[in-house]
Short mmCIF file of C-alpha atoms in Angstrom, two decimals:
data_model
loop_
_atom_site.label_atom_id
_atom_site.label_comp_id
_atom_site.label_asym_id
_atom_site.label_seq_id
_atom_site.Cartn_x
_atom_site.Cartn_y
_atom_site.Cartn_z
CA UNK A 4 0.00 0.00 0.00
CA UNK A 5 3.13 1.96 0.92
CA UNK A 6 4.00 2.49 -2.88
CA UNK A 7 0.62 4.69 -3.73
CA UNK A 8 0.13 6.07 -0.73
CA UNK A 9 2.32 8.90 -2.05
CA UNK A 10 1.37 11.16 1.40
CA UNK A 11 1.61 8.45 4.08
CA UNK A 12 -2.15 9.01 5.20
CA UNK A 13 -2.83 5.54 5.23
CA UNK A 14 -5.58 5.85 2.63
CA UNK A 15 -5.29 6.82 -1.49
CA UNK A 16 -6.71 9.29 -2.74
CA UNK A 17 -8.27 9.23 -6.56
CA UNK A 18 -4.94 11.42 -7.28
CA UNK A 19 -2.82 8.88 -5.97
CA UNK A 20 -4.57 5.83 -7.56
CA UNK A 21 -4.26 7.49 -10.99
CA UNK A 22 -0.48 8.62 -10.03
CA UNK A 23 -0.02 4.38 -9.23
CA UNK A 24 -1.86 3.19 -12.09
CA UNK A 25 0.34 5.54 -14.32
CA UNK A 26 3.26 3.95 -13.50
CA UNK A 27 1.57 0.60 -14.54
CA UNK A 28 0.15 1.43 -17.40
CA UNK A 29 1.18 4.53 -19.10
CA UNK A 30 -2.01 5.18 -21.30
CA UNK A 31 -4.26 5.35 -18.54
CA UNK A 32 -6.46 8.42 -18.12
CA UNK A 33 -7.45 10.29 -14.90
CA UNK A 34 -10.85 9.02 -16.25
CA UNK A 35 -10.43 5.68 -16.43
CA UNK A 36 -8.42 5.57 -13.26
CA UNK A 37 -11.35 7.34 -11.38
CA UNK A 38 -13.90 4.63 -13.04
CA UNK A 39 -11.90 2.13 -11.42
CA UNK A 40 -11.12 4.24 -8.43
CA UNK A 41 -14.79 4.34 -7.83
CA UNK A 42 -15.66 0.42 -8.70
CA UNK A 43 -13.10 -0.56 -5.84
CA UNK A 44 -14.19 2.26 -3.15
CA UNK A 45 -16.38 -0.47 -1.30
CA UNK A 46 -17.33 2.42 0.83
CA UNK A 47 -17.53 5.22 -1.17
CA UNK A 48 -15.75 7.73 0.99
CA UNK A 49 -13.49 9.10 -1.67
CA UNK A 50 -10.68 6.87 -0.38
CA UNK A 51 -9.06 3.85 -0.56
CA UNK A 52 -8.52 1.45 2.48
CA UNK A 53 -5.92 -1.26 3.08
CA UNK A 54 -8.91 -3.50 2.81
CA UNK A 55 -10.35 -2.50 -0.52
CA UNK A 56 -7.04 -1.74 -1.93
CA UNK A 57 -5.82 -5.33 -1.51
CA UNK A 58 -9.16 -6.55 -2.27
CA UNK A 59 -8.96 -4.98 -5.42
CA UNK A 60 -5.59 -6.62 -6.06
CA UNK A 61 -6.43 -9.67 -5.16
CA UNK A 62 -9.48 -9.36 -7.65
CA UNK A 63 -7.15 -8.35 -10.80
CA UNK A 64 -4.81 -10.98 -9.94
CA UNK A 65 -6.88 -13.99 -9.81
CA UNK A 66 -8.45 -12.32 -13.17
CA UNK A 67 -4.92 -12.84 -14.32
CA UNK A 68 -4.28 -16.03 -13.39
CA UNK A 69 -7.54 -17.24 -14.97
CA UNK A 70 -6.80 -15.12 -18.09
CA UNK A 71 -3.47 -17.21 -18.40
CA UNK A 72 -5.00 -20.73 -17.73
CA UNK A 73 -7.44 -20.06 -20.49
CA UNK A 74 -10.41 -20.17 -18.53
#
């Protein structure tokens, strides 16, 4: 969580998501990191917890996984 928590407040912020997902993908758009922003903010306090940021991990990399196994 460390790594996009640019400001060490223990939560992201949609600025910080977008900052992260930049760095993994360099055509993303503040857009389309707010879409998913807001798809993983279980709460929808405008930030993103320990919880629903590894949740959301978890989520893309099992979506992976199946992806490679060709299911």
């Amino acid at each position: 969580m460390e790594i996009a928590d640019v400001d060490g407040s223990g939560t992201i912020d949609p600025a910080e998501f977008h900052e992260f997902i930049s760095k993994l993908d360099e055509s993303a758009t503040e857009d389309s990191s707010k879409t998913v922003f807001d798809s993983i903010d279980a709460d929808g306090d405008g930030q993103l917890t320990v919880a629903e940021f590894g949740a959301a991990l978890f989520e893309c990399l099992k979506s992976m996984k199946t992806d490679e196994a060709g299911v």
